[in-house]
PDB file of C-alpha atoms in Angstrom:
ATOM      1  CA  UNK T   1       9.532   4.020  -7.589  1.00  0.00           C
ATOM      2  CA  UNK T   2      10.238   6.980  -5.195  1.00  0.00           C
ATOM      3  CA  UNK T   3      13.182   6.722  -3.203  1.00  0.00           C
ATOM      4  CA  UNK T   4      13.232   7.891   0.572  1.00  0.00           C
ATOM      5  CA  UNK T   5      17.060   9.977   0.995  1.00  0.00           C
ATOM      6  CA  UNK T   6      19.243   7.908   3.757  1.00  0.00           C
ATOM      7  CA  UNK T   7      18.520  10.594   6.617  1.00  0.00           C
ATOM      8  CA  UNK T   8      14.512  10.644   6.239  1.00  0.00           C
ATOM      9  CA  UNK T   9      14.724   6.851   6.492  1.00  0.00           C
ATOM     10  CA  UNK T  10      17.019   6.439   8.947  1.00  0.00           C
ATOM     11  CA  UNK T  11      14.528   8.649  11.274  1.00  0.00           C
ATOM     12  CA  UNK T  12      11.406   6.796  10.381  1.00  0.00           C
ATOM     13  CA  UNK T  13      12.872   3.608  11.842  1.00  0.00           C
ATOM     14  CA  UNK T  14      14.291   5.158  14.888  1.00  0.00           C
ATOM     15  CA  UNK T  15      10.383   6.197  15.345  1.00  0.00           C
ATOM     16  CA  UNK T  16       9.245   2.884  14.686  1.00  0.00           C
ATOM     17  CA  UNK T  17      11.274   1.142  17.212  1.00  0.00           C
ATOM     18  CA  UNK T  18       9.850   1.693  20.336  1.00  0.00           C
ATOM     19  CA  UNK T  19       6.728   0.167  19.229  1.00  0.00           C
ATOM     20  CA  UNK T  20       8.536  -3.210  18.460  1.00  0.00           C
ATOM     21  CA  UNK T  21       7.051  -5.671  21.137  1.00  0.00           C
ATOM     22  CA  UNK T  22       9.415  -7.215  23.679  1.00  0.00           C
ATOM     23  CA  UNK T  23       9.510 -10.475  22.161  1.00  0.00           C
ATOM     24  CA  UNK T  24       7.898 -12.201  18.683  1.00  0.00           C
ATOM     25  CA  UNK T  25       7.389 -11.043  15.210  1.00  0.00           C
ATOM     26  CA  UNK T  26       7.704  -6.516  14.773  1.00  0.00           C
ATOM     27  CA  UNK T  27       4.706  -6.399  12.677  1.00  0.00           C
ATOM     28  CA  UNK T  28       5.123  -2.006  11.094  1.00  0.00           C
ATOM     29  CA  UNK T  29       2.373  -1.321   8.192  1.00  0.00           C
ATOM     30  CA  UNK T  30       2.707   1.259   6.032  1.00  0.00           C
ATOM     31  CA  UNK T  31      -0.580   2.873   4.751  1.00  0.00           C
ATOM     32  CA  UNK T  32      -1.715   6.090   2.220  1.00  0.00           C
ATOM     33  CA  UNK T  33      -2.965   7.059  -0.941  1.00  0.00           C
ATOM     34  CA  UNK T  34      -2.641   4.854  -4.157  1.00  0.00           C
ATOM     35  CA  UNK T  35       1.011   6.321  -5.642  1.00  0.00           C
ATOM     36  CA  UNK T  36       2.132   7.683  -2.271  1.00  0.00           C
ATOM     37  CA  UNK T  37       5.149   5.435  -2.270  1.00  0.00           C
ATOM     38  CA  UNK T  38       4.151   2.593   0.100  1.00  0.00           C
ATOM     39  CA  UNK T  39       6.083   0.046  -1.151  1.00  0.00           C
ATOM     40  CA  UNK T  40       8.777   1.950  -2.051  1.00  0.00           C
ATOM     41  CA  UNK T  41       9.272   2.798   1.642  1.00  0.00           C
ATOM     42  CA  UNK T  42       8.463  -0.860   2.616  1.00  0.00           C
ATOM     43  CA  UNK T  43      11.688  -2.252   0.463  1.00  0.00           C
ATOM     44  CA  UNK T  44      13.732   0.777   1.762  1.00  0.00           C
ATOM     45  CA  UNK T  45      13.072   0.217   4.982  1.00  0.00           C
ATOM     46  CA  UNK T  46      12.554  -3.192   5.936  1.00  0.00           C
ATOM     47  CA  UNK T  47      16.655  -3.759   5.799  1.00  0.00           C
ATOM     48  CA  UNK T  48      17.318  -0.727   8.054  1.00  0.00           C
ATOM     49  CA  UNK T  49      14.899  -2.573  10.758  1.00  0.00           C
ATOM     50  CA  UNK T  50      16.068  -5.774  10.556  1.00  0.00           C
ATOM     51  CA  UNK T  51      18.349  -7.635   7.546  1.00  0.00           C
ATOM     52  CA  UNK T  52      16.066 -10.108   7.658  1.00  0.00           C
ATOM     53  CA  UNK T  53      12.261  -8.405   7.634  1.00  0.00           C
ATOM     54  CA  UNK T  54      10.072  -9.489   4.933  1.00  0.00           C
ATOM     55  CA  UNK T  55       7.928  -7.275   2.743  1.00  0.00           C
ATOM     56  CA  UNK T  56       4.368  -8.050   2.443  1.00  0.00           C
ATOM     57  CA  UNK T  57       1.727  -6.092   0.170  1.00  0.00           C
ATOM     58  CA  UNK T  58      -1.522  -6.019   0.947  1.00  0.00           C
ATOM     59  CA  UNK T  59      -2.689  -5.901  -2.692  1.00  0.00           C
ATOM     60  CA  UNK T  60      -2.273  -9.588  -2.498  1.00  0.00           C
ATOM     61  CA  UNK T  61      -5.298  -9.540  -0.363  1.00  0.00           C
ATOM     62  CA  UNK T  62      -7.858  -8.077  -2.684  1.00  0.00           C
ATOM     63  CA  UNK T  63     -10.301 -10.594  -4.402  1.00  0.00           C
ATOM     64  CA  UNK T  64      -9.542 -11.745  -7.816  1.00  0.00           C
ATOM     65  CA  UNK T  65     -11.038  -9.835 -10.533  1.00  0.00           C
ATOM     66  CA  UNK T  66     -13.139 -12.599 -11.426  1.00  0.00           C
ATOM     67  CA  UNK T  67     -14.794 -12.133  -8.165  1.00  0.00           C
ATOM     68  CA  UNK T  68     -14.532  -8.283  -8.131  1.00  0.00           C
ATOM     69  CA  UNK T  69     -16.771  -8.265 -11.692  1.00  0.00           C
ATOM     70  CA  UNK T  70     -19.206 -11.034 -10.219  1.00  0.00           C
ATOM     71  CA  UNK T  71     -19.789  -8.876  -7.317  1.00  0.00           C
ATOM     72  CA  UNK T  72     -19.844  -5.623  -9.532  1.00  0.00           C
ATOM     73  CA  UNK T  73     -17.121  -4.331  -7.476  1.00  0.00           C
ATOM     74  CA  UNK T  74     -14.274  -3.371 -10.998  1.00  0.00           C
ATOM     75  CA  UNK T  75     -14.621   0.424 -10.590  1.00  0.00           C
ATOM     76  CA  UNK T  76     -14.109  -0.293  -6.315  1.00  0.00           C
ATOM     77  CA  UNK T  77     -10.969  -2.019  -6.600  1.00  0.00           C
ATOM     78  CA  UNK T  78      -9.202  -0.737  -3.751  1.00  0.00           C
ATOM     79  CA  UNK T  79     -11.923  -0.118  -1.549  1.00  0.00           C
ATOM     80  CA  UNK T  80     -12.361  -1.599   1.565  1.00  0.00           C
ATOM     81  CA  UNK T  81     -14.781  -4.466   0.093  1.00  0.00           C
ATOM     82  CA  UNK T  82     -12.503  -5.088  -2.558  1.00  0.00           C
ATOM     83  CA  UNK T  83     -10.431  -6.891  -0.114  1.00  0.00           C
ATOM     84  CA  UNK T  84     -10.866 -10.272   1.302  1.00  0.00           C
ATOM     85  CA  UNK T  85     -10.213  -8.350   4.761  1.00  0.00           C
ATOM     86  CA  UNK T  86     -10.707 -11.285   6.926  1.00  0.00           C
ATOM     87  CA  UNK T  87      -7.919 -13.337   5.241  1.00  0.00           C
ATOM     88  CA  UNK T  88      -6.035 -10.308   5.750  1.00  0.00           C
ATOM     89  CA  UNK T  89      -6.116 -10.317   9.617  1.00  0.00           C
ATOM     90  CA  UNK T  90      -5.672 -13.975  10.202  1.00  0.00           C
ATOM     91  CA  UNK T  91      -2.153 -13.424   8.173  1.00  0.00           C
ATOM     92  CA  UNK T  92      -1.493 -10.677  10.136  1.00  0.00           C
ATOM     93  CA  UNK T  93      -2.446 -12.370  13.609  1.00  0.00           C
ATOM     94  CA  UNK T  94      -0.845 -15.869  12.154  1.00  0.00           C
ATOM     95  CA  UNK T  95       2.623 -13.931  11.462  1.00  0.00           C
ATOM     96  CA  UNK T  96       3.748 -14.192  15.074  1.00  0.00           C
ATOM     97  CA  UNK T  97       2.586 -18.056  15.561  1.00  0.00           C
ATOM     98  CA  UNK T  98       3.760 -20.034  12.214  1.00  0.00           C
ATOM     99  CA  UNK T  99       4.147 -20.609   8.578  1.00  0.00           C
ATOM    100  CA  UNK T 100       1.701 -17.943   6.595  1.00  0.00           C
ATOM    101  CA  UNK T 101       0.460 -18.177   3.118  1.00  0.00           C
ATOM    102  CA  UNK T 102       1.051 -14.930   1.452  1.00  0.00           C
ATOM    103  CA  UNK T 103      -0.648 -14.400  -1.535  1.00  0.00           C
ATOM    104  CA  UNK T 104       0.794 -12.009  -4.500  1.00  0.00           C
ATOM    105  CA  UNK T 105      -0.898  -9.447  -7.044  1.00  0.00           C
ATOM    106  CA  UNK T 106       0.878  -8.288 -10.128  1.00  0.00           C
ATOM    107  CA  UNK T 107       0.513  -4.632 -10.853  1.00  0.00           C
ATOM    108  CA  UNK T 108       1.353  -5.285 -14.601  1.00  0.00           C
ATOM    109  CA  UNK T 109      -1.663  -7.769 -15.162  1.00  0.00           C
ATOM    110  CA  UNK T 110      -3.834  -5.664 -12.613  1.00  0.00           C
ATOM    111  CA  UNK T 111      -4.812  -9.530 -10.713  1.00  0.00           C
ATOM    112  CA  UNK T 112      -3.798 -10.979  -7.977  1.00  0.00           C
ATOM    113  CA  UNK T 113      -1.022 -13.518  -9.122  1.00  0.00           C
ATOM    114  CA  UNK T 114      -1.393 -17.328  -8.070  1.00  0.00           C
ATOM    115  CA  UNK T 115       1.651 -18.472  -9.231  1.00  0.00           C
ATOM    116  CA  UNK T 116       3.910 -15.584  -6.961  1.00  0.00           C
ATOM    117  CA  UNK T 117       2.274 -16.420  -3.699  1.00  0.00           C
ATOM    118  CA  UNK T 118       5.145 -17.741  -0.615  1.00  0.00           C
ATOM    119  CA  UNK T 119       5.409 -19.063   2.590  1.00  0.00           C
ATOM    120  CA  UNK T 120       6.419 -16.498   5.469  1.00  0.00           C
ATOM    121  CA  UNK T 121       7.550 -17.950   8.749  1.00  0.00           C
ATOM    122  CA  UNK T 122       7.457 -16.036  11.516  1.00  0.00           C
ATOM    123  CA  UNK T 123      10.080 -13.500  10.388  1.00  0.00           C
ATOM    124  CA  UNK T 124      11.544 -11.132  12.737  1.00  0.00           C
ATOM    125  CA  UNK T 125      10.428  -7.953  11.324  1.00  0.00           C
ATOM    126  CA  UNK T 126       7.541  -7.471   8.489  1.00  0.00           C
ATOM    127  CA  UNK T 127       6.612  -4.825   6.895  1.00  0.00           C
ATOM    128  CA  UNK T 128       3.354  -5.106   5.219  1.00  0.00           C
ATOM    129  CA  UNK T 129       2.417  -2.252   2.982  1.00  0.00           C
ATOM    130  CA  UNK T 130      -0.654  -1.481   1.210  1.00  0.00           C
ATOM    131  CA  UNK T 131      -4.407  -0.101   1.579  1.00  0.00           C
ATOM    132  CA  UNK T 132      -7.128  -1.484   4.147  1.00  0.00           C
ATOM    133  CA  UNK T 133      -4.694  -1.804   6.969  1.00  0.00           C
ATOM    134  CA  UNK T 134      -6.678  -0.052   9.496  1.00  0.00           C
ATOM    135  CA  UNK T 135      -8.341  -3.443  10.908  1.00  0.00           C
ATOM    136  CA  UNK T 136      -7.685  -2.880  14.160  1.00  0.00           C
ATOM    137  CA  UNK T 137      -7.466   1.120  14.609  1.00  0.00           C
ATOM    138  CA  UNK T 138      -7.799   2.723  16.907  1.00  0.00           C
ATOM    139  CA  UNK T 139      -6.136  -0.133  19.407  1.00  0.00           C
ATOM    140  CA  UNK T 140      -7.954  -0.405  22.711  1.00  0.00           C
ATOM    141  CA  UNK T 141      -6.408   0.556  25.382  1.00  0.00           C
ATOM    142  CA  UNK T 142      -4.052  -2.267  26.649  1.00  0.00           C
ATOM    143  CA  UNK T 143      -4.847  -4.378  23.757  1.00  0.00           C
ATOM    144  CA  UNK T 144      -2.292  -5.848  21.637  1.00  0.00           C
ATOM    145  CA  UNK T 145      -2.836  -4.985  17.806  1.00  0.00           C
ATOM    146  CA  UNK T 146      -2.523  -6.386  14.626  1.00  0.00           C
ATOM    147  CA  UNK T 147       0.437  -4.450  13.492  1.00  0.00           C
ATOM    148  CA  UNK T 148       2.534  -2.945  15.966  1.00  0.00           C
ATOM    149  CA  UNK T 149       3.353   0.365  14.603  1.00  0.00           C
ATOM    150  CA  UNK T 150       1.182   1.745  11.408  1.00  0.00           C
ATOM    151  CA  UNK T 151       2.917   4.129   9.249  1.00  0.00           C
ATOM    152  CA  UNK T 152       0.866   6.566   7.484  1.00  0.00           C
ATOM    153  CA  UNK T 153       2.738   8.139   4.235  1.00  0.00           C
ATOM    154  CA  UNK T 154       0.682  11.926   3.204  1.00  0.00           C
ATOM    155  CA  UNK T 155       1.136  14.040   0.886  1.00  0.00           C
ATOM    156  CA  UNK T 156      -0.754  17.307  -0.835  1.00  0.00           C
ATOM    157  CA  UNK T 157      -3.941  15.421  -3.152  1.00  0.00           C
ATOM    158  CA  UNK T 158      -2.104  17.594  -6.089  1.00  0.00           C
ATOM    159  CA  UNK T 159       1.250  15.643  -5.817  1.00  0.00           C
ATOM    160  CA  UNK T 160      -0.667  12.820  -5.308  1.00  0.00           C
ATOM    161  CA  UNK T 161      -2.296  12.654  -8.850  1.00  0.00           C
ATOM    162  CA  UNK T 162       0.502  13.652 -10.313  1.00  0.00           C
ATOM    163  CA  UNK T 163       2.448  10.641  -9.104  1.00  0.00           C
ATOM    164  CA  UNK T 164      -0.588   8.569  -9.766  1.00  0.00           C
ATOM    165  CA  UNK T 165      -0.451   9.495 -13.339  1.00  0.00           C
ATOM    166  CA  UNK T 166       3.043   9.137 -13.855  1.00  0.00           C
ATOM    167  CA  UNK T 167       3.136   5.564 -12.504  1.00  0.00           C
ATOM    168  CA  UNK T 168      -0.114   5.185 -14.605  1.00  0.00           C
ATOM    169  CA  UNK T 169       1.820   6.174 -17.861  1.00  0.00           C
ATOM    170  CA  UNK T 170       4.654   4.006 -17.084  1.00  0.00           C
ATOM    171  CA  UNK T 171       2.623   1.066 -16.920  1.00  0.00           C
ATOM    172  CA  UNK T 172       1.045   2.266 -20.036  1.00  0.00           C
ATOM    173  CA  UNK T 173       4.338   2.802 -21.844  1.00  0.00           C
ATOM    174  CA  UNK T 174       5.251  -0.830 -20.852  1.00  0.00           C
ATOM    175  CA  UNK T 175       2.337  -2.124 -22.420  1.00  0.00           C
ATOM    176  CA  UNK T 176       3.464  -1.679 -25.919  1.00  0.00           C
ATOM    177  CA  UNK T 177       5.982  -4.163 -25.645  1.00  0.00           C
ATOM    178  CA  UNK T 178       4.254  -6.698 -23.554  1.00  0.00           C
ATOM    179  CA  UNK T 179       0.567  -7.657 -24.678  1.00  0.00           C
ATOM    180  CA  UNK T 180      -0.301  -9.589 -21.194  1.00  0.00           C
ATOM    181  CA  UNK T 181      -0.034  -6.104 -19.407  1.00  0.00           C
ATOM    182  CA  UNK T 182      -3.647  -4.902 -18.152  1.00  0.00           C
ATOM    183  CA  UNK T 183      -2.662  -1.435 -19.676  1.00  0.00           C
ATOM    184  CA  UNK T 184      -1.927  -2.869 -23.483  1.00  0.00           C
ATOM    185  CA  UNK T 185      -5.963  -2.427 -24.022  1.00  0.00           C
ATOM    186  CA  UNK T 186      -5.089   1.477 -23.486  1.00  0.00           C
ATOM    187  CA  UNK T 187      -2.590   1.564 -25.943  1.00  0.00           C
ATOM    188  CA  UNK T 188      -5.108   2.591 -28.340  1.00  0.00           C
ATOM    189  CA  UNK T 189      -5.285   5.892 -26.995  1.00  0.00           C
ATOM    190  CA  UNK T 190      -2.375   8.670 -27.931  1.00  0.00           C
ATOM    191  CA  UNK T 191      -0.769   9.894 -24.805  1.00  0.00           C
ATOM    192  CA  UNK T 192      -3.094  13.013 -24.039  1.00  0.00           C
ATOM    193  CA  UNK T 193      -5.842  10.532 -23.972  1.00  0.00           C
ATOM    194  CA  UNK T 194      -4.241   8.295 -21.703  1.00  0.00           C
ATOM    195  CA  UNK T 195      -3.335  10.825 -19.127  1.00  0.00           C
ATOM    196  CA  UNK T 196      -6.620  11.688 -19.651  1.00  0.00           C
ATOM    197  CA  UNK T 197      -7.631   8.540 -18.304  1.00  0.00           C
ATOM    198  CA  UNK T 198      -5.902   8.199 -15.210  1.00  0.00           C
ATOM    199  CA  UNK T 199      -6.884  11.811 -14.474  1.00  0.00           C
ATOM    200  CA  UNK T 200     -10.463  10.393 -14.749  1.00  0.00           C
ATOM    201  CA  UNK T 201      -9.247   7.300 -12.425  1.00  0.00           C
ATOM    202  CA  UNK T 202      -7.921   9.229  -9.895  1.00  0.00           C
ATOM    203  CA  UNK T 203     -10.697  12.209  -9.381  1.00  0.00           C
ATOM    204  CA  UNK T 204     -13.424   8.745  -9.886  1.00  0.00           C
ATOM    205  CA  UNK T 205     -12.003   6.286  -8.299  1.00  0.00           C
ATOM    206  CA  UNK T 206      -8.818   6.907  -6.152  1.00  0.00           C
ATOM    207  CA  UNK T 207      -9.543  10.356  -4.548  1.00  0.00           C
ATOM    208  CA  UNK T 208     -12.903   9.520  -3.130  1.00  0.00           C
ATOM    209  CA  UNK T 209     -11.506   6.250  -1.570  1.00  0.00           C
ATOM    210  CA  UNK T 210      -8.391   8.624   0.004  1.00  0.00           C
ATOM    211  CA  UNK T 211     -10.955  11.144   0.938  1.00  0.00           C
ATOM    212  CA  UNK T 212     -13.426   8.524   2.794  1.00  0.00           C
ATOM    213  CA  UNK T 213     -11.273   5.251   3.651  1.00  0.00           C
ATOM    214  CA  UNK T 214      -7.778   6.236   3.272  1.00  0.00           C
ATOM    215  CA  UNK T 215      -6.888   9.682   5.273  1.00  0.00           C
ATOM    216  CA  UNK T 216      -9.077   9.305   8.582  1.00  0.00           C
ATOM    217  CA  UNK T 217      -6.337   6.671   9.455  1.00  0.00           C
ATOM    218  CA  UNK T 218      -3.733   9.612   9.629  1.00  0.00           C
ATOM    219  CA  UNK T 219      -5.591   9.936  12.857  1.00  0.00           C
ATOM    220  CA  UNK T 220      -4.584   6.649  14.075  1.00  0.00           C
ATOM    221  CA  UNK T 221      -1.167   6.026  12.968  1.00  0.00           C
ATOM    222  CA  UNK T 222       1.496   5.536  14.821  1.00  0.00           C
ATOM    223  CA  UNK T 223       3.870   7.732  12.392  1.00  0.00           C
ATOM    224  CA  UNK T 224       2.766   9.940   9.937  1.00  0.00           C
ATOM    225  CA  UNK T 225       5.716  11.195   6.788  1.00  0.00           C
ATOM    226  CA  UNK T 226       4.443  13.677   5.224  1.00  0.00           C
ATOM    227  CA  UNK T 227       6.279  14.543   1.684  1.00  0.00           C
ATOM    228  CA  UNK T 228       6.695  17.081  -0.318  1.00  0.00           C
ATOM    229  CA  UNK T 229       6.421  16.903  -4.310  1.00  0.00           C
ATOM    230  CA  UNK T 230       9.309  15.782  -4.866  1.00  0.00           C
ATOM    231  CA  UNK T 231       8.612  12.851  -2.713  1.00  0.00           C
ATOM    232  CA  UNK T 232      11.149  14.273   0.257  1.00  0.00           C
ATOM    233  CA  UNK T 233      10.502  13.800   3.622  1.00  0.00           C
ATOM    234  CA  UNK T 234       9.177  17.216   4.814  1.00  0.00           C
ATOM    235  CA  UNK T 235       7.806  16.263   8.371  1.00  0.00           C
ATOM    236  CA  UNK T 236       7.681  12.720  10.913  1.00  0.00           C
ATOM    237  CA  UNK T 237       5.274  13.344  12.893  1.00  0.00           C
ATOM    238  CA  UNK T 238       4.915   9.968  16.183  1.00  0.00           C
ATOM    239  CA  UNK T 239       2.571   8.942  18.831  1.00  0.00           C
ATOM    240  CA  UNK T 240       4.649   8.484  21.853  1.00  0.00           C
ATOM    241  CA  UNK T 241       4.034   4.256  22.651  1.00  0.00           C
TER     242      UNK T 241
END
């Protein structure tokens, strides 16, 4: 997991603020590429809003793989019709109102994860991280949104797929000691051949989806950290509320 230094962090929430509403739940998304550090920068700064925002991914949101293969949807995973987007919005709408059903997805077993799902009550402060969180953007003028401030994370595509690779070998690494892992039917393959394979994944799979559903919402965020390779924060760039 990246880690966000202290003083990058402590200026991304000073940006967000001023978009938290005068009263009711501070809904802040945080939105980019697959490996750009979303959730890491959901846990790291969900305590510096508020000690007791909750952390919501997105992820849970995408249809099971069961469905995903009956719809022929595997190789879209991540897409925008890979996600049950209308349960996404009445969470994010129900937040502010009462007790939400969350659901979970496990990154190890590649699924959405029945068993991890919780309760969420409107909460001070969420932060929900993940992709398809551009449900309501742009805002119309006047209109209340979804998510109150929307976070967009960039990065050069290069630095991209190379953290997109690393995470991908991790996982794959992993595998060899735990047979339920999605990535233990890789292990087959020595290590050039699975780098090989999450090269192929993310030129495929992930880049097209950044190219075509991801990035045109750095137009409509709120904030937008760009990082360097390293995964420092090299710019904050904020829409005035």
């Amino acid at each position: 997991m990246s880690t966000f230094d202290a003083n990058g962090l402590m200026a991304i929430a000073a940006a967000a603020r001023p978009f938290r509403p005068v009263e009711g739940t501070f809904v802040v998304g945080v939105t980019g590429s697959v490996a750009s550090g979303k959730s890491a920068l959901a846990d790291q700064l969900a305590p510096i809003l508020d000690p007791a925002t909750q952390v919501i991914s997105a992820d849970g949101f995408l249809f099971p793989n069961r469905i995903l293969a009956a719809r022929g949807l595997e190789a879209r995973k991540g897409y925008p019709e890979s996600f049950n987007l209308s349960a996404l919005a009445a969470a994010l709408n129900g937040l502010r109102r009462g007790p939400v059903a969350i659901p979970a997805y496990s990154h190890v077993t590649y699924d959405v994860d029945p068993a991890a799902g919780r309760i969420v009550d409107r909460p001070v402060a969420v932060v929900v991280e993940g992709l398809a969180l551009g449900l309501d953007r742009p805002v119309p003028p006047g209109q209340a949104g979804l998510i109150d401030c929307l976070i967009y994370i960039d990065a050069a595509e290069a630095d991209l797929e190379a953290w997109f690779v690393a995470r991908f070998m991790k996982l794959w690494e992993n595998a060899e000691a735990d047979p339920s892992s999605f990535y233990a039917r890789f292990r087959s393959l020595d290590r050039a051949g699975a780098e090989d394979l999450a090269g192929t994944v993310w030129r495929e799979i992930n880049l097209p989806n950044l190219r075509d559903h991801i990035a045109p919402l750095r137009e409509h965020a709120d904030l937008v950290v760009t990082k360097g390779p390293d995964h420092a924060v090299t710019a904050l760039g904020v829409r005035r509320p």
